[in-house]
Amino acid sequence: MGEAERGEAAPRQNVTYFCSHEHRSVVTFSVEAVVPASWDCPRCGLPASLDCDNPPPAPKIEPYKTHLAYVKERRSDQEAADILDEALQTLRTKRKAGEIIF
Ligand SMILES: [Zn+2]
């Protein structure tokens, strides 16, 4: 009983952190502790900050995804070009056949 009372008597502060996924994490610090400006979100692992209106962007994952999306975009463009080329050749073949008939 004495120890529990001593623990509750220790002054604490609740600090709320916000990540870019709009997770709100309340972390309890001792009032004597230096509160860090950023904290890893316990739910998604992204860095979270004290400013709810301006959470830090995801630094490591987003650029990789953007690059991957860029590569996929280029690949699909190439596929689209191939499909268009194939369609044009089919059209030309049909047109030639039509010229023979008419
Ligand atoms: Zn989060």
mmCIF file of N, CA, C and O and ligand atoms in Angstrom:
data_model
loop_
_atom_site.group_PDB
_atom_site.id
_atom_site.type_symbol
_atom_site.label_atom_id
_atom_site.label_comp_id
_atom_site.label_asym_id
_atom_site.label_seq_id
_atom_site.Cartn_x
_atom_site.Cartn_y
_atom_site.Cartn_z
ATOM 1 N N MET A 1 0.840 -1.198 0.000
ATOM 2 C CA MET A 1 0.000 0.000 0.000
ATOM 3 C C MET A 1 0.882 1.258 0.000
ATOM 4 O O MET A 1 0.633 2.204 -0.723
ATOM 5 N N GLY A 2 1.933 1.179 0.804
ATOM 6 C CA GLY A 2 2.838 2.318 0.867
ATOM 7 C C GLY A 2 3.496 2.592 -0.469
ATOM 8 O O GLY A 2 3.595 3.736 -0.894
ATOM 9 N N GLU A 3 3.909 1.521 -1.192
ATOM 10 C CA GLU A 3 4.592 1.711 -2.465
ATOM 11 C C GLU A 3 3.648 2.293 -3.517
ATOM 12 O O GLU A 3 4.022 3.165 -4.280
ATOM 13 N N ALA A 4 2.384 1.794 -3.529
ATOM 14 C CA ALA A 4 1.421 2.292 -4.505
ATOM 15 C C ALA A 4 1.163 3.776 -4.281
ATOM 16 O O ALA A 4 1.071 4.556 -5.231
ATOM 17 N N GLU A 5 1.063 4.151 -3.055
ATOM 18 C CA GLU A 5 0.821 5.572 -2.768
ATOM 19 C C GLU A 5 2.009 6.424 -3.202
ATOM 20 O O GLU A 5 1.850 7.510 -3.727
ATOM 21 N N ARG A 6 3.185 5.865 -2.995
ATOM 22 C CA ARG A 6 4.377 6.602 -3.394
ATOM 23 C C ARG A 6 4.410 6.785 -4.920
ATOM 24 O O ARG A 6 4.765 7.829 -5.437
ATOM 25 N N GLY A 7 3.988 5.682 -5.665
ATOM 26 C CA GLY A 7 3.971 5.760 -7.124
ATOM 27 C C GLY A 7 2.976 6.793 -7.622
ATOM 28 O O GLY A 7 3.270 7.558 -8.535
ATOM 29 N N GLU A 8 1.802 6.833 -7.034
ATOM 30 C CA GLU A 8 0.792 7.797 -7.479
ATOM 31 C C GLU A 8 1.163 9.212 -7.074
ATOM 32 O O GLU A 8 0.751 10.168 -7.700
ATOM 33 N N ALA A 9 1.939 9.317 -6.042
ATOM 34 C CA ALA A 9 2.318 10.654 -5.581
ATOM 35 C C ALA A 9 3.335 11.300 -6.517
ATOM 36 O O ALA A 9 3.458 12.512 -6.544
ATOM 37 N N ALA A 10 4.067 10.451 -7.297
ATOM 38 C CA ALA A 10 5.063 11.013 -8.209
ATOM 39 C C ALA A 10 4.376 11.885 -9.253
ATOM 40 O O ALA A 10 3.462 11.429 -9.931
ATOM 41 N N PRO A 11 4.775 13.098 -9.407
ATOM 42 C CA PRO A 11 4.128 14.001 -10.376
ATOM 43 C C PRO A 11 4.387 13.565 -11.808
ATOM 44 O O PRO A 11 5.517 13.232 -12.168
ATOM 45 N N ARG A 12 3.333 13.542 -12.576
ATOM 46 C CA ARG A 12 3.440 13.085 -13.968
ATOM 47 C C ARG A 12 2.729 14.048 -14.891
ATOM 48 O O ARG A 12 1.896 14.852 -14.457
ATOM 49 N N GLN A 13 3.050 13.897 -16.165
ATOM 50 C CA GLN A 13 2.349 14.699 -17.179
ATOM 51 C C GLN A 13 1.982 13.790 -18.350
ATOM 52 O O GLN A 13 2.741 12.902 -18.729
ATOM 53 N N ASN A 14 0.797 14.002 -18.871
ATOM 54 C CA ASN A 14 0.370 13.275 -20.053
ATOM 55 C C ASN A 14 0.631 14.125 -21.286
ATOM 56 O O ASN A 14 0.163 15.256 -21.376
ATOM 57 N N VAL A 15 1.396 13.548 -22.216
ATOM 58 C CA VAL A 15 1.730 14.271 -23.443
ATOM 59 C C VAL A 15 1.070 13.547 -24.608
ATOM 60 O O VAL A 15 1.167 12.326 -24.723
ATOM 61 N N THR A 16 0.375 14.294 -25.435
ATOM 62 C CA THR A 16 -0.315 13.698 -26.578
ATOM 63 C C THR A 16 0.486 13.932 -27.853
ATOM 64 O O THR A 16 0.883 15.058 -28.146
ATOM 65 N N TYR A 17 0.703 12.837 -28.595
ATOM 66 C CA TYR A 17 1.428 12.910 -29.864
ATOM 67 C C TYR A 17 0.477 12.587 -31.008
ATOM 68 O O TYR A 17 -0.442 11.775 -30.854
ATOM 69 N N PHE A 18 0.715 13.193 -32.145
ATOM 70 C CA PHE A 18 -0.138 12.991 -33.313
ATOM 71 C C PHE A 18 0.717 12.547 -34.495
ATOM 72 O O PHE A 18 1.729 13.184 -34.802
ATOM 73 N N CYS A 19 0.313 11.475 -35.159
ATOM 74 C CA CYS A 19 1.032 11.021 -36.348
ATOM 75 C C CYS A 19 0.222 11.371 -37.587
ATOM 76 O O CYS A 19 -0.914 11.831 -37.502
ATOM 77 N N SER A 20 0.805 11.152 -38.759
ATOM 78 C CA SER A 20 0.141 11.545 -40.006
ATOM 79 C C SER A 20 -1.044 10.638 -40.335
ATOM 80 O O SER A 20 -1.798 10.936 -41.249
ATOM 81 N N HIS A 21 -1.203 9.531 -39.624
ATOM 82 C CA HIS A 21 -2.387 8.690 -39.784
ATOM 83 C C HIS A 21 -3.498 9.102 -38.842
ATOM 84 O O HIS A 21 -4.455 8.361 -38.666
ATOM 85 N N GLU A 22 -3.348 10.258 -38.219
ATOM 86 C CA GLU A 22 -4.344 10.811 -37.298
ATOM 87 C C GLU A 22 -4.543 9.920 -36.081
ATOM 88 O O GLU A 22 -5.616 9.864 -35.497
ATOM 89 N N HIS A 23 -3.504 9.191 -35.710
ATOM 90 C CA HIS A 23 -3.527 8.471 -34.444
ATOM 91 C C HIS A 23 -3.147 9.431 -33.328
ATOM 92 O O HIS A 23 -2.257 10.256 -33.495
ATOM 93 N N ARG A 24 -3.810 9.289 -32.204
ATOM 94 C CA ARG A 24 -3.515 10.124 -31.051
ATOM 95 C C ARG A 24 -2.965 9.225 -29.956
ATOM 96 O O ARG A 24 -3.637 8.285 -29.535
ATOM 97 N N SER A 25 -1.740 9.471 -29.557
ATOM 98 C CA SER A 25 -1.087 8.635 -28.563
ATOM 99 C C SER A 25 -0.766 9.477 -27.329
ATOM 100 O O SER A 25 -0.089 10.491 -27.433
ATOM 101 N N VAL A 26 -1.277 9.043 -26.197
ATOM 102 C CA VAL A 26 -0.986 9.738 -24.950
ATOM 103 C C VAL A 26 0.131 8.984 -24.241
ATOM 104 O O VAL A 26 0.022 7.790 -23.971
ATOM 105 N N VAL A 27 1.229 9.671 -24.009
ATOM 106 C CA VAL A 27 2.384 9.085 -23.345
ATOM 107 C C VAL A 27 2.567 9.805 -22.008
ATOM 108 O O VAL A 27 2.499 11.034 -21.939
ATOM 109 N N THR A 28 2.744 9.018 -20.954
ATOM 110 C CA THR A 28 2.897 9.598 -19.625
ATOM 111 C C THR A 28 4.374 9.724 -19.277
ATOM 112 O O THR A 28 5.125 8.753 -19.384
ATOM 113 N N PHE A 29 4.790 10.919 -18.929
ATOM 114 C CA PHE A 29 6.161 11.177 -18.518
ATOM 115 C C PHE A 29 6.158 11.696 -17.087
ATOM 116 O O PHE A 29 5.168 12.271 -16.626
ATOM 117 N N SER A 30 7.259 11.527 -16.430
ATOM 118 C CA SER A 30 7.488 12.253 -15.183
ATOM 119 C C SER A 30 7.634 13.737 -15.509
ATOM 120 O O SER A 30 8.122 14.091 -16.585
ATOM 121 N N VAL A 31 7.174 14.576 -14.617
ATOM 122 C CA VAL A 31 7.302 16.020 -14.900
ATOM 123 C C VAL A 31 8.765 16.432 -14.970
ATOM 124 O O VAL A 31 9.107 17.454 -15.549
ATOM 125 N N GLU A 32 9.626 15.601 -14.371
ATOM 126 C CA GLU A 32 11.050 15.927 -14.420
ATOM 127 C C GLU A 32 11.683 15.514 -15.744
ATOM 128 O O GLU A 32 12.767 15.976 -16.092
ATOM 129 N N ALA A 33 11.009 14.606 -16.482
ATOM 130 C CA ALA A 33 11.574 14.122 -17.737
ATOM 131 C C ALA A 33 11.508 15.203 -18.801
ATOM 132 O O ALA A 33 10.591 16.028 -18.823
ATOM 133 N N VAL A 34 12.478 15.175 -19.703
ATOM 134 C CA VAL A 34 12.451 16.079 -20.850
ATOM 135 C C VAL A 34 11.543 15.438 -21.905
ATOM 136 O O VAL A 34 11.823 14.333 -22.375
ATOM 137 N N VAL A 35 10.463 16.115 -22.232
ATOM 138 C CA VAL A 35 9.510 15.561 -23.188
ATOM 139 C C VAL A 35 10.086 15.670 -24.595
ATOM 140 O O VAL A 35 10.410 16.776 -25.038
ATOM 141 N N PRO A 36 10.226 14.528 -25.294
ATOM 142 C CA PRO A 36 10.776 14.601 -26.660
ATOM 143 C C PRO A 36 9.798 15.264 -27.626
ATOM 144 O O PRO A 36 8.579 15.161 -27.452
ATOM 145 N N ALA A 37 10.324 15.938 -28.615
ATOM 146 C CA ALA A 37 9.488 16.650 -29.588
ATOM 147 C C ALA A 37 8.763 15.688 -30.514
ATOM 148 O O ALA A 37 7.736 16.023 -31.083
ATOM 149 N N SER A 38 9.320 14.486 -30.664
ATOM 150 C CA SER A 38 8.648 13.501 -31.510
ATOM 151 C C SER A 38 8.678 12.147 -30.819
ATOM 152 O O SER A 38 9.548 11.875 -29.973
ATOM 153 N N TRP A 39 7.715 11.296 -31.225
ATOM 154 C CA TRP A 39 7.557 10.010 -30.579
ATOM 155 C C TRP A 39 7.037 9.043 -31.624
ATOM 156 O O TRP A 39 6.150 9.411 -32.393
ATOM 157 N N ASP A 40 7.571 7.835 -31.664
ATOM 158 C CA ASP A 40 7.079 6.872 -32.635
ATOM 159 C C ASP A 40 5.666 6.436 -32.259
ATOM 160 O O ASP A 40 5.430 6.029 -31.120
ATOM 161 N N CYS A 41 4.756 6.538 -33.212
ATOM 162 C CA CYS A 41 3.367 6.158 -32.966
ATOM 163 C C CYS A 41 3.310 4.671 -32.612
ATOM 164 O O CYS A 41 3.795 3.835 -33.375
ATOM 165 N N PRO A 42 2.735 4.316 -31.460
ATOM 166 C CA PRO A 42 2.676 2.893 -31.087
ATOM 167 C C PRO A 42 1.739 2.075 -31.971
ATOM 168 O O PRO A 42 1.811 0.849 -31.992
ATOM 169 N N ARG A 43 0.868 2.728 -32.713
ATOM 170 C CA ARG A 43 -0.096 1.996 -33.547
ATOM 171 C C ARG A 43 0.429 1.713 -34.941
ATOM 172 O O ARG A 43 0.172 0.654 -35.520
ATOM 173 N N CYS A 44 1.151 2.671 -35.542
ATOM 174 C CA CYS A 44 1.608 2.457 -36.917
ATOM 175 C C CYS A 44 3.120 2.632 -37.076
ATOM 176 O O CYS A 44 3.656 2.336 -38.136
ATOM 177 N N GLY A 45 3.816 3.114 -36.021
ATOM 178 C CA GLY A 45 5.258 3.215 -36.080
ATOM 179 C C GLY A 45 5.780 4.476 -36.741
ATOM 180 O O GLY A 45 6.986 4.702 -36.766
ATOM 181 N N LEU A 46 4.877 5.288 -37.284
ATOM 182 C CA LEU A 46 5.315 6.536 -37.898
ATOM 183 C C LEU A 46 5.689 7.542 -36.828
ATOM 184 O O LEU A 46 5.192 7.473 -35.705
ATOM 185 N N PRO A 47 6.577 8.478 -37.147
ATOM 186 C CA PRO A 47 6.893 9.512 -36.165
ATOM 187 C C PRO A 47 5.682 10.390 -35.891
ATOM 188 O O PRO A 47 4.930 10.719 -36.799
ATOM 189 N N ALA A 48 5.508 10.719 -34.619
ATOM 190 C CA ALA A 48 4.394 11.574 -34.214
ATOM 191 C C ALA A 48 4.961 12.793 -33.508
ATOM 192 O O ALA A 48 6.009 12.735 -32.878
ATOM 193 N N SER A 49 4.242 13.916 -33.634
ATOM 194 C CA SER A 49 4.719 15.151 -33.025
ATOM 195 C C SER A 49 3.668 15.706 -32.082
ATOM 196 O O SER A 49 2.544 15.204 -32.010
ATOM 197 N N LEU A 50 4.037 16.752 -31.391
ATOM 198 C CA LEU A 50 3.133 17.368 -30.429
ATOM 199 C C LEU A 50 2.098 18.255 -31.108
ATOM 200 O O LEU A 50 1.108 18.624 -30.507
ATOM 201 N N ASP A 51 2.332 18.607 -32.361
ATOM 202 C CA ASP A 51 1.452 19.533 -33.074
ATOM 203 C C ASP A 51 0.406 18.736 -33.845
ATOM 204 O O ASP A 51 0.711 18.087 -34.844
ATOM 205 N N CYS A 52 -0.852 18.797 -33.367
ATOM 206 C CA CYS A 52 -1.905 17.991 -33.994
ATOM 207 C C CYS A 52 -2.232 18.489 -35.396
ATOM 208 O O CYS A 52 -2.738 17.740 -36.216
ATOM 209 N N ASP A 53 -1.975 19.765 -35.683
ATOM 210 C CA ASP A 53 -2.291 20.312 -37.001
ATOM 211 C C ASP A 53 -1.190 20.058 -38.014
ATOM 212 O O ASP A 53 -1.375 20.271 -39.198
ATOM 213 N N ASN A 54 -0.029 19.649 -37.526
ATOM 214 C CA ASN A 54 1.111 19.496 -38.426
ATOM 215 C C ASN A 54 1.936 18.267 -38.041
ATOM 216 O O ASN A 54 3.079 18.392 -37.607
ATOM 217 N N PRO A 55 1.363 17.055 -38.182
ATOM 218 C CA PRO A 55 2.123 15.858 -37.832
ATOM 219 C C PRO A 55 3.248 15.627 -38.831
ATOM 220 O O PRO A 55 3.128 16.026 -39.998
ATOM 221 N N PRO A 56 4.336 15.032 -38.394
ATOM 222 C CA PRO A 56 5.451 14.812 -39.323
ATOM 223 C C PRO A 56 5.064 13.816 -40.414
ATOM 224 O O PRO A 56 4.355 12.845 -40.155
ATOM 225 N N PRO A 57 5.495 14.042 -41.641
ATOM 226 C CA PRO A 57 5.206 13.094 -42.720
ATOM 227 C C PRO A 57 6.004 11.812 -42.539
ATOM 228 O O PRO A 57 7.047 11.812 -41.892
ATOM 229 N N ALA A 58 5.513 10.748 -43.127
ATOM 230 C CA ALA A 58 6.235 9.473 -43.058
ATOM 231 C C ALA A 58 7.508 9.585 -43.874
ATOM 232 O O ALA A 58 7.457 9.809 -45.073
ATOM 233 N N PRO A 59 8.673 9.484 -43.273
ATOM 234 C CA PRO A 59 9.921 9.814 -43.982
ATOM 235 C C PRO A 59 10.481 8.680 -44.826
ATOM 236 O O PRO A 59 11.024 8.915 -45.882
ATOM 237 N N LYS A 60 10.359 7.439 -44.358
ATOM 238 C CA LYS A 60 11.067 6.349 -45.026
ATOM 239 C C LYS A 60 10.181 5.603 -46.011
ATOM 240 O O LYS A 60 10.638 5.162 -47.043
ATOM 241 N N ILE A 61 8.901 5.460 -45.703
ATOM 242 C CA ILE A 61 8.048 4.597 -46.513
ATOM 243 C C ILE A 61 7.548 5.332 -47.758
ATOM 244 O O ILE A 61 7.562 4.798 -48.836
ATOM 245 N N GLU A 62 7.158 6.594 -47.601
ATOM 246 C CA GLU A 62 6.511 7.305 -48.700
ATOM 247 C C GLU A 62 7.394 7.459 -49.941
ATOM 248 O O GLU A 62 6.926 7.213 -51.041
ATOM 249 N N PRO A 63 8.666 7.873 -49.815
ATOM 250 C CA PRO A 63 9.488 8.022 -51.030
ATOM 251 C C PRO A 63 9.631 6.708 -51.787
ATOM 252 O O PRO A 63 9.622 6.698 -53.015
ATOM 253 N N TYR A 64 9.730 5.597 -51.051
ATOM 254 C CA TYR A 64 9.855 4.300 -51.705
ATOM 255 C C TYR A 64 8.584 3.988 -52.489
ATOM 256 O O TYR A 64 8.635 3.568 -53.639
ATOM 257 N N LYS A 65 7.434 4.238 -51.870
ATOM 258 C CA LYS A 65 6.166 3.982 -52.550
ATOM 259 C C LYS A 65 6.027 4.872 -53.776
ATOM 260 O O LYS A 65 5.567 4.431 -54.806
ATOM 261 N N THR A 66 6.440 6.118 -53.620
ATOM 262 C CA THR A 66 6.329 7.050 -54.736
ATOM 263 C C THR A 66 7.183 6.579 -55.907
ATOM 264 O O THR A 66 6.756 6.589 -57.054
ATOM 265 N N HIS A 67 8.382 6.114 -55.591
ATOM 266 C CA HIS A 67 9.267 5.626 -56.637
ATOM 267 C C HIS A 67 8.666 4.399 -57.311
ATOM 268 O O HIS A 67 8.661 4.272 -58.533
ATOM 269 N N LEU A 68 8.136 3.495 -56.475
ATOM 270 C CA LEU A 68 7.528 2.280 -57.015
ATOM 271 C C LEU A 68 6.336 2.631 -57.907
ATOM 272 O O LEU A 68 6.179 2.076 -58.991
ATOM 273 N N ALA A 69 5.536 3.575 -57.445
ATOM 274 C CA ALA A 69 4.382 4.000 -58.234
ATOM 275 C C ALA A 69 4.847 4.600 -59.561
ATOM 276 O O ALA A 69 4.225 4.390 -60.599
ATOM 277 N N TYR A 70 5.949 5.328 -59.495
ATOM 278 C CA TYR A 70 6.496 5.938 -60.699
ATOM 279 C C TYR A 70 6.923 4.864 -61.698
ATOM 280 O O TYR A 70 6.617 4.944 -62.887
ATOM 281 N N VAL A 71 7.594 3.823 -61.183
ATOM 282 C CA VAL A 71 8.031 2.728 -62.050
ATOM 283 C C VAL A 71 6.823 2.019 -62.646
ATOM 284 O O VAL A 71 6.779 1.727 -63.845
ATOM 285 N N LYS A 72 5.817 1.766 -61.807
ATOM 286 C CA LYS A 72 4.612 1.089 -62.292
ATOM 287 C C LYS A 72 3.916 1.928 -63.362
ATOM 288 O O LYS A 72 3.408 1.408 -64.337
ATOM 289 N N GLU A 73 3.898 3.248 -63.118
ATOM 290 C CA GLU A 73 3.264 4.147 -64.069
ATOM 291 C C GLU A 73 3.952 4.066 -65.433
ATOM 292 O O GLU A 73 3.307 3.981 -66.462
ATOM 293 N N ARG A 74 5.283 4.095 -65.409
ATOM 294 C CA ARG A 74 6.045 4.005 -66.655
ATOM 295 C C ARG A 74 5.776 2.677 -67.344
ATOM 296 O O ARG A 74 5.641 2.606 -68.559
ATOM 297 N N ARG A 75 5.728 1.595 -66.536
ATOM 298 C CA ARG A 75 5.513 0.281 -67.132
ATOM 299 C C ARG A 75 4.145 0.213 -67.802
ATOM 300 O O ARG A 75 4.004 -0.316 -68.894
ATOM 301 N N SER A 76 3.129 0.758 -67.121
ATOM 302 C CA SER A 76 1.790 0.703 -67.687
ATOM 303 C C SER A 76 1.710 1.572 -68.944
ATOM 304 O O SER A 76 0.983 1.243 -69.875
ATOM 305 N N ASP A 77 2.464 2.664 -68.948
ATOM 306 C CA ASP A 77 2.503 3.490 -70.148
ATOM 307 C C ASP A 77 3.084 2.707 -71.318
ATOM 308 O O ASP A 77 2.584 2.772 -72.437
ATOM 309 N N GLN A 78 4.139 1.936 -71.047
ATOM 310 C CA GLN A 78 4.746 1.127 -72.090
ATOM 311 C C GLN A 78 3.762 0.067 -72.573
ATOM 312 O O GLN A 78 3.624 -0.158 -73.778
ATOM 313 N N GLU A 79 3.048 -0.545 -71.623
ATOM 314 C CA GLU A 79 2.049 -1.543 -72.003
ATOM 315 C C GLU A 79 0.952 -0.913 -72.844
ATOM 316 O O GLU A 79 0.490 -1.488 -73.835
ATOM 317 N N ALA A 80 0.530 0.270 -72.443
ATOM 318 C CA ALA A 80 -0.502 0.974 -73.195
ATOM 319 C C ALA A 80 -0.020 1.280 -74.607
ATOM 320 O O ALA A 80 -0.772 1.142 -75.576
ATOM 321 N N ALA A 81 1.248 1.657 -74.741
ATOM 322 C CA ALA A 81 1.816 1.949 -76.048
ATOM 323 C C ALA A 81 1.860 0.681 -76.904
ATOM 324 O O ALA A 81 1.550 0.709 -78.097
ATOM 325 N N ASP A 82 2.206 -0.435 -76.274
ATOM 326 C CA ASP A 82 2.244 -1.704 -76.998
ATOM 327 C C ASP A 82 0.856 -2.094 -77.483
ATOM 328 O O ASP A 82 0.672 -2.540 -78.624
ATOM 329 N N ILE A 83 -0.127 -1.924 -76.595
ATOM 330 C CA ILE A 83 -1.507 -2.279 -76.952
ATOM 331 C C ILE A 83 -1.989 -1.396 -78.102
ATOM 332 O O ILE A 83 -2.614 -1.863 -79.059
ATOM 333 N N LEU A 84 -1.660 -0.108 -78.027
ATOM 334 C CA LEU A 84 -2.069 0.834 -79.075
ATOM 335 C C LEU A 84 -1.416 0.455 -80.400
ATOM 336 O O LEU A 84 -2.061 0.445 -81.451
ATOM 337 N N ASP A 85 -0.121 0.110 -80.337
ATOM 338 C CA ASP A 85 0.609 -0.270 -81.537
ATOM 339 C C ASP A 85 -0.008 -1.513 -82.164
ATOM 340 O O ASP A 85 -0.192 -1.588 -83.388
ATOM 341 N N GLU A 86 -0.348 -2.477 -81.294
ATOM 342 C CA GLU A 86 -0.961 -3.715 -81.774
ATOM 343 C C GLU A 86 -2.299 -3.423 -82.437
ATOM 344 O O GLU A 86 -2.626 -3.969 -83.499
ATOM 345 N N ALA A 87 -3.071 -2.548 -81.791
ATOM 346 C CA ALA A 87 -4.384 -2.190 -82.324
ATOM 347 C C ALA A 87 -4.254 -1.506 -83.680
ATOM 348 O O ALA A 87 -5.028 -1.776 -84.606
ATOM 349 N N LEU A 88 -3.249 -0.645 -83.815
ATOM 350 C CA LEU A 88 -3.045 0.059 -85.084
ATOM 351 C C LEU A 88 -2.660 -0.923 -86.196
ATOM 352 O O LEU A 88 -3.125 -0.805 -87.329
ATOM 353 N N GLN A 89 -1.816 -1.891 -85.830
ATOM 354 C CA GLN A 89 -1.415 -2.884 -86.831
ATOM 355 C C GLN A 89 -2.607 -3.716 -87.284
ATOM 356 O O GLN A 89 -2.773 -4.014 -88.461
ATOM 357 N N THR A 90 -3.458 -4.091 -86.304
ATOM 358 C CA THR A 90 -4.665 -4.840 -86.637
ATOM 359 C C THR A 90 -5.555 -4.019 -87.562
ATOM 360 O O THR A 90 -6.106 -4.522 -88.550
ATOM 361 N N LEU A 91 -5.665 -2.722 -87.241
ATOM 362 C CA LEU A 91 -6.485 -1.817 -88.043
ATOM 363 C C LEU A 91 -5.936 -1.717 -89.463
ATOM 364 O O LEU A 91 -6.681 -1.787 -90.441
ATOM 365 N N ARG A 92 -4.598 -1.599 -89.571
ATOM 366 C CA ARG A 92 -3.965 -1.489 -90.892
ATOM 367 C C ARG A 92 -4.195 -2.766 -91.702
ATOM 368 O O ARG A 92 -4.469 -2.717 -92.896
ATOM 369 N N THR A 93 -4.097 -3.914 -91.015
ATOM 370 C CA THR A 93 -4.308 -5.190 -91.689
ATOM 371 C C THR A 93 -5.738 -5.267 -92.220
ATOM 372 O O THR A 93 -5.988 -5.680 -93.353
ATOM 373 N N LYS A 94 -6.689 -4.853 -91.383
ATOM 374 C CA LYS A 94 -8.087 -4.884 -91.806
ATOM 375 C C LYS A 94 -8.319 -3.922 -92.980
ATOM 376 O O LYS A 94 -9.065 -4.212 -93.906
ATOM 377 N N ARG A 95 -7.652 -2.762 -92.887
ATOM 378 C CA ARG A 95 -7.827 -1.763 -93.945
ATOM 379 C C ARG A 95 -7.287 -2.296 -95.281
ATOM 380 O O ARG A 95 -7.897 -2.101 -96.334
ATOM 381 N N LYS A 96 -6.122 -2.981 -95.191
ATOM 382 C CA LYS A 96 -5.554 -3.580 -96.406
ATOM 383 C C LYS A 96 -6.515 -4.603 -97.013
ATOM 384 O O LYS A 96 -6.762 -4.630 -98.211
ATOM 385 N N ALA A 97 -7.069 -5.434 -96.109
ATOM 386 C CA ALA A 97 -8.021 -6.438 -96.568
ATOM 387 C C ALA A 97 -9.211 -5.759 -97.235
ATOM 388 O O ALA A 97 -9.701 -6.212 -98.282
ATOM 389 N N GLY A 98 -9.635 -4.656 -96.627
ATOM 390 C CA GLY A 98 -10.765 -3.908 -97.195
ATOM 391 C C GLY A 98 -10.430 -3.353 -98.565
ATOM 392 O O GLY A 98 -11.261 -3.390 -99.470
ATOM 393 N N GLU A 99 -9.198 -2.907 -98.756
ATOM 394 C CA GLU A 99 -8.798 -2.350 -100.041
ATOM 395 C C GLU A 99 -8.830 -3.426 -101.125
ATOM 396 O O GLU A 99 -9.182 -3.160 -102.274
ATOM 397 N N ILE A 100 -8.465 -4.640 -100.697
ATOM 398 C CA ILE A 100 -8.483 -5.723 -101.666
ATOM 399 C C ILE A 100 -9.915 -6.038 -102.108
ATOM 400 O O ILE A 100 -10.202 -6.237 -103.284
ATOM 401 N N ILE A 101 -10.849 -6.019 -101.112
ATOM 402 C CA ILE A 101 -12.235 -6.354 -101.423
ATOM 403 C C ILE A 101 -12.869 -5.267 -102.288
ATOM 404 O O ILE A 101 -13.532 -5.560 -103.291
ATOM 405 N N PHE A 102 -12.610 -4.017 -101.902
ATOM 406 C CA PHE A 102 -13.248 -2.955 -102.685
ATOM 407 C C PHE A 102 -12.425 -2.622 -103.906
ATOM 408 O O PHE A 102 -11.977 -1.593 -104.127
HETATM 409 ZN ZN ZN B 1 -0.029 6.280 -36.147
#
